[in-house]
Amino acid sequence: MTSAPLAARLTHVAGPLFFPVTPYGPDGALDLDAYRAHVGEGVAGGAAAVFACCGTGEFHALTPEEFRACVAVAVEETAGRVPVVAGAGYGTALAVQYAGIAEEAGADGLLAMPPYLVVADQEGLLRHYTALAGATSLETIVYQRDNAVFTPETVVELARVDGIVGLKDGYGDLELMQRIISAVRTEEPDRDFLYFNGLPTAELTGLAYRGIGVTLYSSAVFCFVPEIALAFHRALSTGDDATVNRLLDGFYRPLVELRGKGRGYAVSLVKAGVRLGGLEVGEVRPPLSEPQPAHIKELAEIIERGRAVLRSGDAGEDGSGGTDGHAGGSAGPDDAGTGTGTEGGAA
């Protein structure tokens, strides 16, 4: 944990938000050496923050002991260079327990996943997140998606809770998000509340979210082709919409169309991408399953087409195409969800 507040460190970021996968060995056990390498490469490669054991990191599949070990390794490997935010979820009691583990392991903040299974009303959701935020000293980002979708009035109340610093939107209703932003700005004008685009493959909707003032986003792509993720982030941040559109057309749209071909691909396809780049992170744990071999081959082809976009356009010529290093893996040209928390948009 660092002394600087999480919200301040995330207000203006120079790189993507990194949601590492959680590696497993051949026996299915946690592989902390691979996790350390994955996190270390991501931070060295330009990640602005590490979100450990969240959707892409299969929070739903980890025991409390594994969760503690991963968060501790992420904290140790980042060494204060960027903040570490840990996932926390399930019912209120277990979410509070995971929050305490994350705090003990040195995390800088929490990403609060939707409550497990139940569909609660707005009052119940507010009570849940208020209790979670009050359980530790960690700053909390609330993840809106699935069974945790908020009215603008509820988000205003969340913004008034000590310790809740932002909302990550995985629901994708831009009208609702605009109303939320307007309500918080009107009712709490002195509150610097953060908003994140948390949709799966968030880059695809980056232009739309930028239009309503939301520039922070989770990047699962950074896990396996950081040079593309970095080039996109730079282009989106600087208004280089020509590069943004080239990458959308040549890489992100085909990737999203591939992601739609299988259940759980928002996690398993990312993990396959990391493996394609040479870092052995194992397969996803049940209840998720691996992508079909033909889809992994298609993923490798999409990655190479994305790299070709960088080589042929300004993104490659001005240096934003990055290097051949990887944040835990990226495929070369010759390379052949809790019930409410991971399906669709994992990060």
Short mmCIF file of C-alpha atoms in Angstrom, two decimals:
data_model
loop_
_atom_site.label_atom_id
_atom_site.label_comp_id
_atom_site.label_asym_id
_atom_site.label_seq_id
_atom_site.Cartn_x
_atom_site.Cartn_y
_atom_site.Cartn_z
CA MET A 1 0.00 0.00 0.00
CA THR A 2 1.19 3.52 -0.74
CA SER A 3 0.40 6.69 1.18
CA ALA A 4 -1.13 8.56 -1.78
CA PRO A 5 -4.93 8.24 -2.07
CA LEU A 6 -6.09 5.84 -4.77
CA ALA A 7 -8.53 8.34 -6.29
CA ALA A 8 -5.78 10.91 -6.77
CA ARG A 9 -3.51 8.36 -8.44
CA LEU A 10 -6.25 7.34 -10.88
CA THR A 11 -7.56 10.80 -11.76
CA HIS A 12 -5.03 11.29 -14.56
CA VAL A 13 -3.33 8.16 -15.87
CA ALA A 14 -0.77 7.75 -18.62
CA GLY A 15 -1.55 4.14 -19.53
CA PRO A 16 -4.21 1.44 -19.52
CA LEU A 17 -5.61 -0.14 -16.37
CA PHE A 18 -4.20 -3.68 -16.21
CA PHE A 19 -6.38 -6.63 -15.16
CA PRO A 20 -3.94 -9.57 -15.05
CA VAL A 21 -5.06 -13.15 -15.48
CA THR A 22 -4.42 -15.59 -12.65
CA PRO A 23 -1.99 -18.36 -13.72
CA TYR A 24 -2.35 -22.01 -12.77
CA GLY A 25 0.20 -24.78 -13.15
CA PRO A 26 -0.29 -28.13 -14.91
CA ASP A 27 -1.79 -29.53 -11.71
CA GLY A 28 -4.29 -26.68 -11.53
CA ALA A 29 -2.65 -25.05 -8.51
CA LEU A 30 -1.84 -21.36 -8.34
CA ASP A 31 1.42 -20.46 -10.13
CA LEU A 32 2.75 -17.42 -8.29
CA ASP A 33 5.99 -17.27 -10.28
CA ALA A 34 4.05 -16.85 -13.51
CA TYR A 35 1.78 -14.33 -11.81
CA ARG A 36 4.77 -12.32 -10.65
CA ALA A 37 6.18 -12.30 -14.19
CA HIS A 38 2.82 -11.30 -15.67
CA VAL A 39 2.31 -8.42 -13.24
CA GLY A 40 5.93 -7.28 -13.47
CA GLU A 41 5.89 -7.14 -17.26
CA GLY A 42 2.62 -5.25 -17.23
CA VAL A 43 3.90 -2.58 -14.87
CA ALA A 44 7.20 -2.26 -16.75
CA GLY A 45 5.23 -2.06 -20.00
CA GLY A 46 3.20 1.00 -19.00
CA ALA A 47 0.18 -0.09 -16.94
CA ALA A 48 -1.26 2.73 -14.84
CA ALA A 49 -2.68 0.38 -12.18
CA VAL A 50 -2.97 -3.32 -11.43
CA PHE A 51 -6.45 -4.68 -10.70
CA ALA A 52 -5.64 -8.03 -9.11
CA CYS A 53 -8.08 -10.93 -8.79
CA CYS A 54 -10.95 -9.21 -10.52
CA GLY A 55 -13.08 -10.62 -13.36
CA THR A 56 -10.26 -11.39 -15.78
CA GLY A 57 -8.29 -12.73 -12.82
CA GLU A 58 -11.05 -15.25 -12.02
CA PHE A 59 -11.92 -13.88 -8.60
CA HIS A 60 -14.86 -16.27 -8.52
CA ALA A 61 -12.52 -19.29 -8.76
CA LEU A 62 -10.01 -18.37 -6.04
CA THR A 63 -9.93 -19.50 -2.43
CA PRO A 64 -9.30 -16.81 0.20
CA GLU A 65 -5.76 -18.13 0.62
CA GLU A 66 -5.07 -17.91 -3.11
CA PHE A 67 -6.60 -14.45 -3.23
CA ARG A 68 -4.33 -13.28 -0.41
CA ALA A 69 -1.25 -14.73 -2.11
CA CYS A 70 -2.00 -13.09 -5.46
CA VAL A 71 -2.71 -9.66 -3.99
CA ALA A 72 0.47 -9.84 -1.90
CA VAL A 73 2.56 -10.75 -4.96
CA ALA A 74 1.01 -7.91 -6.96
CA VAL A 75 1.79 -5.45 -4.19
CA GLU A 76 5.35 -6.72 -3.89
CA GLU A 77 5.95 -6.71 -7.64
CA THR A 78 4.57 -3.21 -8.25
CA ALA A 79 6.62 -1.86 -5.32
CA GLY A 80 4.47 1.27 -5.13
CA ARG A 81 5.06 2.28 -8.74
CA VAL A 82 1.34 1.96 -9.51
CA PRO A 83 -1.65 1.27 -7.25
CA VAL A 84 -2.97 -2.25 -6.70
CA VAL A 85 -6.74 -2.66 -6.57
CA ALA A 86 -8.16 -6.01 -5.47
CA GLY A 87 -11.54 -7.54 -6.23
CA ALA A 88 -14.09 -8.12 -3.48
CA GLY A 89 -17.45 -9.78 -3.89
CA TYR A 90 -20.13 -12.33 -2.95
CA GLY A 91 -22.54 -11.47 -0.13
CA THR A 92 -21.79 -8.67 2.30
CA ALA A 93 -20.12 -10.82 4.95
CA LEU A 94 -17.77 -12.52 2.48
CA ALA A 95 -17.10 -9.30 0.59
CA VAL A 96 -16.03 -7.70 3.88
CA GLN A 97 -13.80 -10.70 4.58
CA TYR A 98 -12.10 -10.39 1.18
CA ALA A 99 -11.71 -6.65 1.71
CA GLY A 100 -9.91 -7.32 4.99
CA ILE A 101 -7.62 -9.84 3.31
CA ALA A 102 -6.81 -7.32 0.57
CA GLU A 103 -6.00 -4.65 3.13
CA GLU A 104 -3.74 -7.02 5.07
CA ALA A 105 -1.97 -7.96 1.83
CA GLY A 106 -1.19 -4.31 1.14
CA ALA A 107 -3.69 -3.38 -1.58
CA ASP A 108 -4.44 0.28 -2.27
CA GLY A 109 -8.11 -0.17 -3.04
CA LEU A 110 -11.04 -2.43 -3.85
CA LEU A 111 -13.14 -3.15 -6.91
CA ALA A 112 -16.49 -4.13 -5.42
CA MET A 113 -18.10 -6.85 -7.53
CA PRO A 114 -21.90 -7.33 -7.67
CA PRO A 115 -23.39 -9.29 -4.77
CA TYR A 116 -23.71 -13.00 -5.39
CA LEU A 117 -26.86 -14.21 -7.16
CA VAL A 118 -29.58 -12.16 -5.45
CA VAL A 119 -31.36 -9.29 -7.17
CA ALA A 120 -31.57 -6.57 -4.54
CA ASP A 121 -33.42 -3.27 -4.53
CA GLN A 122 -31.60 0.07 -4.45
CA GLU A 123 -31.77 0.34 -0.66
CA GLY A 124 -30.24 -3.10 -0.24
CA LEU A 125 -27.45 -2.36 -2.71
CA LEU A 126 -26.67 0.89 -0.92
CA ARG A 127 -26.48 -0.92 2.42
CA HIS A 128 -24.21 -3.59 0.92
CA TYR A 129 -21.66 -1.17 -0.55
CA THR A 130 -21.78 1.12 2.46
CA ALA A 131 -20.92 -1.81 4.72
CA LEU A 132 -18.12 -2.92 2.43
CA ALA A 133 -16.63 0.56 2.18
CA GLY A 134 -16.75 0.95 5.95
CA ALA A 135 -15.03 -2.35 6.68
CA THR A 136 -11.49 -1.23 5.83
CA SER A 137 -9.49 1.90 5.14
CA LEU A 138 -9.25 1.01 1.45
CA GLU A 139 -10.86 3.26 -1.15
CA THR A 140 -13.58 1.43 -3.07
CA ILE A 141 -14.72 1.49 -6.69
CA VAL A 142 -18.22 0.06 -7.17
CA TYR A 143 -18.74 -2.14 -10.24
CA GLN A 144 -22.11 -1.58 -11.93
CA ARG A 145 -23.28 -4.61 -13.93
CA ASP A 146 -25.63 -7.57 -13.98
CA ASN A 147 -27.63 -7.50 -10.72
CA ALA A 148 -26.05 -4.27 -9.44
CA VAL A 149 -27.42 -1.49 -11.64
CA PHE A 150 -28.04 1.84 -9.95
CA THR A 151 -30.34 4.79 -10.33
CA PRO A 152 -28.70 8.22 -10.42
CA GLU A 153 -30.11 8.88 -6.96
CA THR A 154 -28.39 5.79 -5.56
CA VAL A 155 -25.05 6.75 -7.09
CA VAL A 156 -25.36 10.18 -5.49
CA GLU A 157 -25.77 8.40 -2.14
CA LEU A 158 -22.83 6.11 -2.91
CA ALA A 159 -20.69 9.15 -3.71
CA ARG A 160 -21.50 10.50 -0.25
CA VAL A 161 -20.20 7.35 1.47
CA ASP A 162 -16.74 7.75 2.96
CA GLY A 163 -14.35 5.52 1.09
CA ILE A 164 -16.35 5.07 -2.13
CA VAL A 165 -14.42 6.95 -4.82
CA GLY A 166 -15.84 5.82 -8.13
CA LEU A 167 -18.17 3.79 -10.31
CA LYS A 168 -17.07 1.29 -12.94
CA ASP A 169 -19.77 0.76 -15.54
CA GLY A 170 -20.12 -2.70 -17.03
CA TYR A 171 -23.78 -2.21 -17.94
CA GLY A 172 -23.36 -0.03 -21.01
CA ASP A 173 -26.41 2.23 -20.92
CA LEU A 174 -24.88 5.58 -21.94
CA GLU A 175 -28.07 7.50 -21.23
CA LEU A 176 -28.11 6.14 -17.69
CA MET A 177 -24.41 6.94 -17.26
CA GLN A 178 -24.94 10.51 -18.46
CA ARG A 179 -27.79 10.92 -15.98
CA ILE A 180 -25.62 9.48 -13.21
CA ILE A 181 -22.73 11.82 -13.98
CA SER A 182 -25.08 14.79 -14.17
CA ALA A 183 -26.79 13.92 -10.89
CA VAL A 184 -23.53 13.51 -8.95
CA ARG A 185 -22.15 16.71 -10.48
CA THR A 186 -25.32 18.59 -9.52
CA GLU A 187 -25.85 17.17 -6.03
CA GLU A 188 -22.18 16.86 -5.02
CA PRO A 189 -20.39 19.59 -7.01
CA ASP A 190 -17.29 19.43 -4.83
CA ARG A 191 -16.95 15.66 -5.10
CA ASP A 192 -14.26 14.33 -7.44
CA PHE A 193 -15.97 11.05 -8.25
CA LEU A 194 -14.30 8.71 -10.75
CA TYR A 195 -16.03 6.91 -13.60
CA PHE A 196 -14.69 3.92 -15.52
CA ASN A 197 -15.76 2.18 -18.71
CA GLY A 198 -15.86 -1.44 -17.58
CA LEU A 199 -17.50 -3.06 -20.58
CA PRO A 200 -15.83 -6.13 -22.07
CA THR A 201 -13.12 -5.03 -24.51
CA ALA A 202 -13.79 -1.47 -23.35
CA GLU A 203 -11.76 0.04 -26.18
CA LEU A 204 -14.61 -0.74 -28.58
CA THR A 205 -16.82 1.79 -26.76
CA GLY A 206 -14.01 4.16 -25.85
CA LEU A 207 -15.11 6.92 -28.23
CA ALA A 208 -18.67 6.79 -26.92
CA TYR A 209 -17.63 6.93 -23.28
CA ARG A 210 -15.12 9.70 -23.99
CA GLY A 211 -18.07 11.66 -25.38
CA ILE A 212 -19.70 11.75 -21.93
CA GLY A 213 -16.42 12.48 -20.17
CA VAL A 214 -15.43 8.94 -19.12
CA THR A 215 -11.81 8.31 -20.10
CA LEU A 216 -10.72 5.65 -17.59
CA TYR A 217 -11.23 2.08 -18.77
CA SER A 218 -10.21 -1.48 -18.09
CA SER A 219 -8.07 -3.12 -20.78
CA ALA A 220 -8.05 -6.90 -20.98
CA VAL A 221 -6.18 -6.55 -24.28
CA PHE A 222 -3.20 -5.15 -22.37
CA CYS A 223 -2.76 -8.64 -20.90
CA PHE A 224 -1.75 -10.18 -24.21
CA VAL A 225 -0.99 -7.45 -26.78
CA PRO A 226 0.14 -4.44 -24.75
CA GLU A 227 1.59 -2.65 -27.77
CA ILE A 228 -1.88 -2.44 -29.31
CA ALA A 229 -3.50 -1.44 -26.01
CA LEU A 230 -0.90 1.27 -25.43
CA ALA A 231 -1.23 2.64 -28.96
CA PHE A 232 -5.00 2.77 -28.63
CA HIS A 233 -4.83 4.44 -25.21
CA ARG A 234 -2.46 7.08 -26.50
CA ALA A 235 -4.56 7.75 -29.58
CA LEU A 236 -7.80 7.97 -27.60
CA SER A 237 -6.22 10.26 -25.01
CA THR A 238 -4.75 12.65 -27.59
CA GLY A 239 -7.71 12.79 -29.93
CA ASP A 240 -5.98 10.84 -32.68
CA ASP A 241 -9.25 9.38 -33.88
CA ALA A 242 -7.77 8.22 -37.18
CA THR A 243 -5.53 5.76 -35.30
CA VAL A 244 -8.40 4.85 -32.98
CA ASN A 245 -10.59 3.97 -35.95
CA ARG A 246 -7.86 1.98 -37.70
CA LEU A 247 -7.40 -0.13 -34.58
CA LEU A 248 -11.15 -0.48 -34.08
CA ASP A 249 -11.61 -1.68 -37.65
CA GLY A 250 -8.52 -3.87 -37.90
CA PHE A 251 -8.34 -5.37 -34.42
CA TYR A 252 -10.95 -4.54 -31.79
CA ARG A 253 -14.12 -5.19 -33.78
CA PRO A 254 -12.89 -8.60 -35.03
CA LEU A 255 -11.77 -9.43 -31.48
CA VAL A 256 -15.20 -8.60 -30.05
CA GLU A 257 -16.92 -10.63 -32.75
CA LEU A 258 -14.70 -13.57 -31.85
CA ARG A 259 -15.39 -13.05 -28.16
CA GLY A 260 -19.09 -13.39 -28.89
CA LYS A 261 -18.64 -16.93 -30.23
CA GLY A 262 -18.26 -18.58 -26.84
CA ARG A 263 -19.57 -18.31 -23.29
CA GLY A 264 -16.95 -17.04 -20.89
CA TYR A 265 -14.62 -15.91 -23.67
CA ALA A 266 -14.18 -12.54 -21.96
CA VAL A 267 -11.88 -14.48 -19.62
CA SER A 268 -10.78 -17.64 -21.40
CA LEU A 269 -9.90 -15.93 -24.69
CA VAL A 270 -7.71 -13.43 -22.86
CA LYS A 271 -5.93 -16.24 -21.07
CA ALA A 272 -5.40 -18.02 -24.37
CA GLY A 273 -3.87 -14.84 -25.75
CA VAL A 274 -1.39 -14.71 -22.88
CA ARG A 275 -0.39 -18.31 -23.56
CA LEU A 276 0.07 -17.55 -27.26
CA GLY A 277 2.77 -15.10 -26.29
CA GLY A 278 4.80 -17.66 -24.40
CA LEU A 279 3.85 -17.18 -20.77
CA GLU A 280 2.26 -20.40 -19.54
CA VAL A 281 -0.65 -19.37 -17.36
CA GLY A 282 -2.68 -22.56 -17.59
CA GLU A 283 -6.33 -22.96 -18.44
CA VAL A 284 -9.35 -21.32 -16.86
CA ARG A 285 -10.94 -23.08 -13.91
CA PRO A 286 -14.48 -24.48 -13.98
CA PRO A 287 -17.18 -23.47 -14.49
CA LEU A 288 -15.46 -21.66 -17.38
CA SER A 289 -14.01 -23.71 -20.22
CA GLU A 290 -11.32 -23.22 -22.83
CA PRO A 291 -11.93 -21.64 -26.26
CA GLN A 292 -12.23 -23.96 -29.21
CA PRO A 293 -8.89 -24.58 -31.00
CA ALA A 294 -10.20 -22.91 -34.15
CA HIS A 295 -11.03 -19.81 -32.13
CA ILE A 296 -7.53 -19.69 -30.63
CA LYS A 297 -6.11 -19.84 -34.15
CA GLU A 298 -8.44 -17.03 -35.15
CA LEU A 299 -7.29 -15.02 -32.13
CA ALA A 300 -3.66 -15.33 -33.27
CA GLU A 301 -4.64 -14.10 -36.72
CA ILE A 302 -6.53 -11.12 -35.27
CA ILE A 303 -3.53 -10.20 -33.13
CA GLU A 304 -1.23 -10.24 -36.15
CA ARG A 305 -3.67 -8.09 -38.12
CA GLY A 306 -3.70 -5.61 -35.25
CA ARG A 307 0.08 -5.49 -35.27
CA ALA A 308 -0.01 -4.91 -39.00
CA VAL A 309 -2.22 -1.86 -38.39
CA LEU A 310 0.45 -0.50 -36.06
CA ARG A 311 3.22 -1.14 -38.57
CA SER A 312 1.34 0.49 -41.44
CA GLY A 313 -0.05 3.54 -39.68
CA ASP A 314 1.03 6.51 -37.61
CA ALA A 315 0.65 4.44 -34.43
CA GLY A 316 3.74 2.46 -35.39
CA GLU A 317 5.67 5.34 -36.93
CA ASP A 318 5.49 7.64 -33.93
CA GLY A 319 6.54 4.98 -31.47
CA SER A 320 3.15 4.33 -29.95
CA GLY A 321 3.14 0.88 -31.45
CA GLY A 322 5.31 -0.09 -28.51
CA THR A 323 7.90 -2.82 -28.42
CA ASP A 324 7.84 -6.53 -28.85
CA GLY A 325 7.69 -7.00 -25.08
CA HIS A 326 4.51 -8.33 -23.56
CA ALA A 327 2.54 -8.02 -20.35
CA GLY A 328 2.39 -11.73 -19.88
CA GLY A 329 2.09 -12.74 -23.49
CA SER A 330 1.19 -11.82 -27.03
CA ALA A 331 0.89 -13.93 -30.10
CA GLY A 332 3.45 -13.76 -32.85
CA PRO A 333 2.73 -14.03 -36.55
CA ASP A 334 3.61 -17.70 -36.65
CA ASP A 335 1.61 -18.70 -33.58
CA ALA A 336 -0.93 -21.12 -34.84
CA GLY A 337 -18.04 -15.47 -14.30
CA THR A 338 -19.29 -15.37 -9.90
CA GLY A 339 -22.66 -16.23 -11.41
CA THR A 340 -23.11 -12.47 -11.72
CA GLY A 341 -19.57 -11.34 -12.13
CA THR A 342 -17.60 -12.80 -15.02
CA GLU A 343 -19.79 -13.62 -17.97
CA GLY A 344 -19.85 -10.92 -20.63
CA GLY A 345 -17.30 -8.42 -19.38
CA ALA A 346 -14.71 -9.88 -17.12
CA ALA A 347 -12.33 -7.11 -16.34
#
